[in-house]
PDB file of C-alpha atoms in Angstrom:
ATOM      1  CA  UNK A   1     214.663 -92.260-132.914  1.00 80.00           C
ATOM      2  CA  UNK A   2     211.733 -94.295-132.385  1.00 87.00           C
ATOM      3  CA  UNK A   3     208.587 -93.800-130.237  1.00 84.00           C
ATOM      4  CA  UNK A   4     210.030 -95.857-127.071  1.00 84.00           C
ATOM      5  CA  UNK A   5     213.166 -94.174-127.226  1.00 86.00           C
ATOM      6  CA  UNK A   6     211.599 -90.776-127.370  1.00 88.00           C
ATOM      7  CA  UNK A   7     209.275 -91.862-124.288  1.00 90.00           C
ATOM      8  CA  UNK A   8     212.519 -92.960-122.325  1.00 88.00           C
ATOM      9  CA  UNK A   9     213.874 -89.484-122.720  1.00 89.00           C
ATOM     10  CA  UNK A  10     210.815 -87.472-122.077  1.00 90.00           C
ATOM     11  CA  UNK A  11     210.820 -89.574-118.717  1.00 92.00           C
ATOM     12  CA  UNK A  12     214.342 -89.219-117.838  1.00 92.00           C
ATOM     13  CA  UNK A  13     214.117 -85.482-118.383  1.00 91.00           C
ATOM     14  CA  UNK A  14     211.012 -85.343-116.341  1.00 93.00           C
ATOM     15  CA  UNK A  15     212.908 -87.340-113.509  1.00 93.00           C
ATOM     16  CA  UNK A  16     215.793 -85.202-113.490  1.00 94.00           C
ATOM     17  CA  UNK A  17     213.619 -82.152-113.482  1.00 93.00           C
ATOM     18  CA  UNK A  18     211.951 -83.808-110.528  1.00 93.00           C
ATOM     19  CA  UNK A  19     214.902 -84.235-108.802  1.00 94.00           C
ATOM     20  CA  UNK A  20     216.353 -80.775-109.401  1.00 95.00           C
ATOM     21  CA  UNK A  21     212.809 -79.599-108.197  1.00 93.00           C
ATOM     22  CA  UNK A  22     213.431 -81.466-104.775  1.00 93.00           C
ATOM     23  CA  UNK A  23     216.951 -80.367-104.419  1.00 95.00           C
ATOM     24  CA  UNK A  24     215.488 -76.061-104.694  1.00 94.00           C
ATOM     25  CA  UNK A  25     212.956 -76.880-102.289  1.00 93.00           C
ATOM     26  CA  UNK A  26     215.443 -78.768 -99.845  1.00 94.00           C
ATOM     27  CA  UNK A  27     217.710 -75.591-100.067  1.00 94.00           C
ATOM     28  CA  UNK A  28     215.121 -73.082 -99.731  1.00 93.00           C
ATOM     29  CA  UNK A  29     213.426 -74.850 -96.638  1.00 93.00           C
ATOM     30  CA  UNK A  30     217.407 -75.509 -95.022  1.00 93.00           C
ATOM     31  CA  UNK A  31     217.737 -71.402 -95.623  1.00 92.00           C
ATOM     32  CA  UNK A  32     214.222 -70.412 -94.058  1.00 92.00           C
ATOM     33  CA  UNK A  33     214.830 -72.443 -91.153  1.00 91.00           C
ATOM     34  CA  UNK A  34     218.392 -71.263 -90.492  1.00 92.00           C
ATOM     35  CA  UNK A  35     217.484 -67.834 -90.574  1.00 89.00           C
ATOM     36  CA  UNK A  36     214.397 -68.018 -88.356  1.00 90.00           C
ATOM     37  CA  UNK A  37     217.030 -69.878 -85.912  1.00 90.00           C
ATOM     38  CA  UNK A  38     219.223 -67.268 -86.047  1.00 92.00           C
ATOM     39  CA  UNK A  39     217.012 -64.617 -85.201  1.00 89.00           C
ATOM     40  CA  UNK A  40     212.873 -65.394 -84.562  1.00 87.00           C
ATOM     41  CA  UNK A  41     210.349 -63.634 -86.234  1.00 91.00           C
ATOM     42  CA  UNK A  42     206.721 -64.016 -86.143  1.00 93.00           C
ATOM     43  CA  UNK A  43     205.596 -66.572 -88.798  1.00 90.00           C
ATOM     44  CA  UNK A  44     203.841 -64.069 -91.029  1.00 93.00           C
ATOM     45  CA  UNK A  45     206.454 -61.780 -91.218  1.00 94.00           C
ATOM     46  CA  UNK A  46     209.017 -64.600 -92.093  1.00 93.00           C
ATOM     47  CA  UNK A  47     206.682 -65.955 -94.929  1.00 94.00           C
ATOM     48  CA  UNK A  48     206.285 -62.409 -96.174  1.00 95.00           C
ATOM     49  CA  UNK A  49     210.118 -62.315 -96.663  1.00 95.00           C
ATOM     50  CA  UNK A  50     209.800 -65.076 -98.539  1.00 95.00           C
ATOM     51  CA  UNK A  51     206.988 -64.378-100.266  1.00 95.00           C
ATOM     52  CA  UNK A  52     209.000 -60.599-101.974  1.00 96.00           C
ATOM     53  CA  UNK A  53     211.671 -62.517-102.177  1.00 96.00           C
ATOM     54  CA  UNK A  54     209.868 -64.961-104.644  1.00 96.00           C
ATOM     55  CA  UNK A  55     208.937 -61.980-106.428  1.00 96.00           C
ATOM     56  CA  UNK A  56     212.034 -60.607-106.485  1.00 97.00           C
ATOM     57  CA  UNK A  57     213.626 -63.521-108.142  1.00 96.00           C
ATOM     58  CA  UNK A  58     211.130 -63.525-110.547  1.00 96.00           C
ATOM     59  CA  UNK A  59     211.817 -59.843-111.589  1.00 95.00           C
ATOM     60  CA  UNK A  60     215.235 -60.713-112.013  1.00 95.00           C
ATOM     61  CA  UNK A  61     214.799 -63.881-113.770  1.00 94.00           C
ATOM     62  CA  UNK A  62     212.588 -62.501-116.527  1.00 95.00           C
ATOM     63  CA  UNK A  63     214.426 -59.338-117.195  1.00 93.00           C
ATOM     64  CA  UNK A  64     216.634 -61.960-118.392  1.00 93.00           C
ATOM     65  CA  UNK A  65     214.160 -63.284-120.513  1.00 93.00           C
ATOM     66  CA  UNK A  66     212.196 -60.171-121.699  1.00 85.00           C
ATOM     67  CA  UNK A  67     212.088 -59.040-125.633  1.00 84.00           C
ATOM     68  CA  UNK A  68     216.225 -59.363-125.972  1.00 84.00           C
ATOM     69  CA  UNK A  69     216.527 -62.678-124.109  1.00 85.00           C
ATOM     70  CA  UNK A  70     219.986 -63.322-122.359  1.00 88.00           C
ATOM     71  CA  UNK A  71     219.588 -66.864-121.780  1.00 86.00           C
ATOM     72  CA  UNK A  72     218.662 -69.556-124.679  1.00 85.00           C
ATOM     73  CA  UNK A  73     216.425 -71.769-122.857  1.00 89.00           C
ATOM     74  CA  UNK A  74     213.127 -70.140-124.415  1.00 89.00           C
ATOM     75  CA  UNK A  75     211.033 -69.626-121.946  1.00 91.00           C
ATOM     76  CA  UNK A  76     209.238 -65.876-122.490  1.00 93.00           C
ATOM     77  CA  UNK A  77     207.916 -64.138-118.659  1.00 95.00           C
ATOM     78  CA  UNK A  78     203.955 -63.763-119.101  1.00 95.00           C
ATOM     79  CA  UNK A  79     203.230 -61.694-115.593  1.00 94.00           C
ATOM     80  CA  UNK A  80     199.700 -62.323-115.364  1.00 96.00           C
ATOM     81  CA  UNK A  81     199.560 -66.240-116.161  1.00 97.00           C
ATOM     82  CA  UNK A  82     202.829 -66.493-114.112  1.00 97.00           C
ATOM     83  CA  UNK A  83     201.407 -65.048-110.812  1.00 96.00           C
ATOM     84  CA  UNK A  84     198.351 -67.195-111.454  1.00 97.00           C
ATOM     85  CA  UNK A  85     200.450 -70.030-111.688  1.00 96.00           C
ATOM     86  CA  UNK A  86     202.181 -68.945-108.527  1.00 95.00           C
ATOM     87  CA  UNK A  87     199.067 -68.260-106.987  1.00 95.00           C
ATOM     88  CA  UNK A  88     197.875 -71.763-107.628  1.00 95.00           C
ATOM     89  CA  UNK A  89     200.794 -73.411-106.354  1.00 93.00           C
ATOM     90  CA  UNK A  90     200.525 -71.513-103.227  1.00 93.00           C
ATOM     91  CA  UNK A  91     196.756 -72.839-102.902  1.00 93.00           C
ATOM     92  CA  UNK A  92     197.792 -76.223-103.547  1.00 92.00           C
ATOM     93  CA  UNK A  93     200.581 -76.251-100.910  1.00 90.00           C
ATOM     94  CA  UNK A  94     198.363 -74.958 -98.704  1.00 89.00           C
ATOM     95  CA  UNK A  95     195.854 -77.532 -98.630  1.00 89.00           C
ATOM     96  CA  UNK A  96     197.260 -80.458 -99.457  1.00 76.00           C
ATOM     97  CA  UNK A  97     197.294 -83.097 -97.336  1.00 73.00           C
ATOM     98  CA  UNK A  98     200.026 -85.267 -96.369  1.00 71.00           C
ATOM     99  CA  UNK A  99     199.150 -88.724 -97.937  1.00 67.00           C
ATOM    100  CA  UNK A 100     200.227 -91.793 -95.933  1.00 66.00           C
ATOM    101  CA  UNK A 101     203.428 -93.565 -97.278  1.00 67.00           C
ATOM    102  CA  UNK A 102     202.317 -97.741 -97.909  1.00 68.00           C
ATOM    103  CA  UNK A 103     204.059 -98.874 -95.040  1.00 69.00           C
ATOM    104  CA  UNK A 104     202.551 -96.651 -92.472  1.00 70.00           C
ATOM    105  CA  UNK A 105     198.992 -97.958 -93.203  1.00 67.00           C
ATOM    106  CA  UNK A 106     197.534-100.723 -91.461  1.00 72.00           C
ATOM    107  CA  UNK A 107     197.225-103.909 -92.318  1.00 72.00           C
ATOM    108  CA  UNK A 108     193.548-105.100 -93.928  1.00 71.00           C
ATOM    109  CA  UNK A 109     194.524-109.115 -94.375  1.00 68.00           C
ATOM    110  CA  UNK A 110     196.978-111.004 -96.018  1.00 66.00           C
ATOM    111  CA  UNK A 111     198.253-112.238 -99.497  1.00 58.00           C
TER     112      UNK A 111
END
């Protein structure tokens, strides 16, 4: 397999990890909002569910992945570096601004 080849892959599997990405978020966001629907909660108290829950599912998904792994995808659960990591995504999400799309900016002249 040759170096473009190789690149193609590594893109595609990025893509489709992309996508996969999207499609979590689009089900977790669906889920939050149906439940708040169904019954209201103050904000905080709604983002704190979600918030164990995240923890939760991390509990479970690296007892699975612990010193006598269950699954074979390799990943190994480091606590510490993973909550920083989760910390650090919660930042970003946080303050990150939504970036105008191409077409909603103004136009400056013309081509």
């Amino acid at each position: 397999m040759n170096l473009h080849q190789r690149e193609r892959l590594r893109t595609e599997a990025e893509a489709l990890e992309a996508r996969r990405q999207d499609a979590l978020e689009q089900a977790l966001t669906l889920a939050f909002w149906e439940a708040l629907e169904r019954g209201p909660m103050p904000p905080m108290a709604a983002l704190e569910a979600a918030a164990r829950t995240v923890g939760t599912l991390y509990r479970q998904i690296a007892s699975l992945h612990g010193p006598a792994p269950r699954c074979g995808c390799g990943w190994q659960p480091e606590p510490d570096e993973d909550l920083i990591r989760l910390e650090a995504m919660l930042a970003a999400a946080l303050i990150e601004r939504n970036r105008p799309r191409l077409a909603d900016l103004p136009v400056q002249g013309r081509a």
